[in-house]
Amino acid sequence: MDDSCTPPDQAASGTGSDAAGVSPQASQPSTASAGNSNTDPNLNGPLTLRPGHELPFVAPSSYLRPKPSSRTMPDKTSNPLDKDQMQGLRGIREFLKVRTSYDVLPLSFRLVILDNDLLIRKSLNILIQNGIVSAPLWDSRNGTFAGLLTSTDYINVIQYYCQFPHEIDQVDQFRLSSLRDIERAIGVLPLETVSVHPMRPLYEACRRMLKTRARRIPLIDTDDETGRETVVSVITQYRILKFIAVNNEQHTMLLKKPVREIGLGTYTDLATANMNSSVLDVIHLMVKYNISAVPIVDKDNRVMNLFEAVDVIPCIKGGAYDELTATVGDALSQRAEDFGGIYTCSEEDRLDSIFETIRKSRVHRLIVVDDDSRLKGIISLSDILKYVLLYGEEEDDLQEY
Ligand code: AMP
């Protein structure tokens, strides 16, 4: 068995770069005119064609005309803030439709692909050594893409260990190819293995992410001649929002409505834990709520920290599943020294400043707090992506993707 993590023809090497430096080229809605003169513009009478305008000519097709305003769009256009907000959202959507997933990739990046035959315990070390939290899987027997390994898979292994503690020796021998069996054994609905072609519009990848709740999506290309698949890269919600923030300032700066007013994020039934909760308890919360982070609060509901799904990975390094009874406080104290911290905002903050923060920093979610640092809500990247893509969209348009 080959435990190597990068099939030779799959690996791209180089140094990572965060911001995708592409200049904005968002298209504006077309307002094409007919290009011929009619004797009476209000009637379908005979056409008087000027020299050079003889038939056949290409009449403007309906798709070039601006769409009528959405039926479901709230009718608040009298307020300049609402107008700007909608204009900003439309601008970002147009941008996502004319860009491809390929455009999001940095000029140079590193891609680690794991062989499906690799032991799960070894995959953990590889992720830690490479400072990454997910990797595409490769089925080398069939030469095909085999899914995406994420922290959710390790959480599933932990759940398996909890349900079948006497099988600890077996857990140690599981290979990545067993992950689907583990899902079945613990009764988790297998995630649809979604992927997109890198040259398809970025808008499509975003819609696919929202539909499947995937926080990252692999870009898979297929060779026309051999039919062989190639994993090009993986794009994440973070990278897409960063791409918007870096390249679309003229539109993000229009998003000036407070997050409270636009209902961005979750404010009720928040899953929280405290520093003395066990790591295992927090993992159970993440599974129960299907969330990727749990705010850690004190007895007065003041935010102390945040436990993220990726924090699970170092906790089970070396197959130490019994260490999951350690407290959240202990686990978080072992975070890398370069940990970027957690990001907070208030309910009065606006998306323009959130995009500004995303432009400058590695933000994965924002904790909404009041003036006393008490927890009010949580805004995940999926909340932002959903709002940016779907707010005020017509049902019919949503069916297209
Ligand atoms: P995420 O897993 O971060 O993509 O979040 C998925 C959804 O769950 C989003 O709508 C979040 O606002 C919401 N959410 C995230 N974290 C929590 C939490 N700790 N408690 C309740 N809801 C949350």
Coordinates of C-alpha atoms and ligand atoms in Angstrom, one line a residue, residues 213 215 237 265-266 268-272 289-295 365 378-383, ligand 1:
R213 CA -24.4 23.0 2.9
R215 CA -18.3 24.7 3.1
Q237 CA -16.6 29.8 1.2
G265 CA -26.8 35.3 11.1
T266 CA -28.3 33.2 13.9
T268 CA -31.8 32.2 18.8
D269 CA -31.1 28.7 20.0
L270 CA -27.4 29.3 20.0
A271 CA -25.2 26.3 20.9
T272 CA -22.6 27.3 23.5
Y289 CA -26.7 21.4 15.5
N290 CA -24.8 20.6 12.3
I291 CA -22.5 23.6 12.9
S292 CA -18.8 24.2 12.6
A293 CA -18.1 26.2 15.7
V294 CA -19.4 26.7 19.3
P295 CA -18.8 29.9 21.2
R365 CA -17.1 33.6 11.2
I378 CA -23.1 34.2 15.2
I379 CA -22.6 35.1 11.6
S380 CA -21.0 32.3 9.6
L381 CA -19.6 32.6 6.1
S382 CA -22.5 30.5 4.8
D383 CA -24.9 33.1 6.2
Ligands
AMP1 P1 -21.7 27.0 9.8 O1 -21.6 25.7 10.3 O2 -20.7 27.9 10.6 O3 -21.6 27.2 8.3 O4 -23.1 27.6 10.2 C1 -24.3 26.9 9.7 C2 -25.5 27.7 10.3 O5 -25.6 27.5 11.7 C3 -25.5 29.2 10.1 O6 -26.8 29.7 9.7 C4 -25.0 29.8 11.4 O7 -25.5 31.1 11.7 C5 -25.6 28.7 12.3 N1 -24.7 28.5 13.5 C6 -23.3 28.5 13.5 N2 -22.8 28.3 14.7 C7 -23.9 28.2 15.6 C8 -24.1 28.0 17.0 N3 -23.0 27.8 17.8 N4 -25.3 27.9 17.5 C9 -26.4 28.0 16.6 N5 -26.3 28.2 15.3 C10 -25.1 28.3 14.8

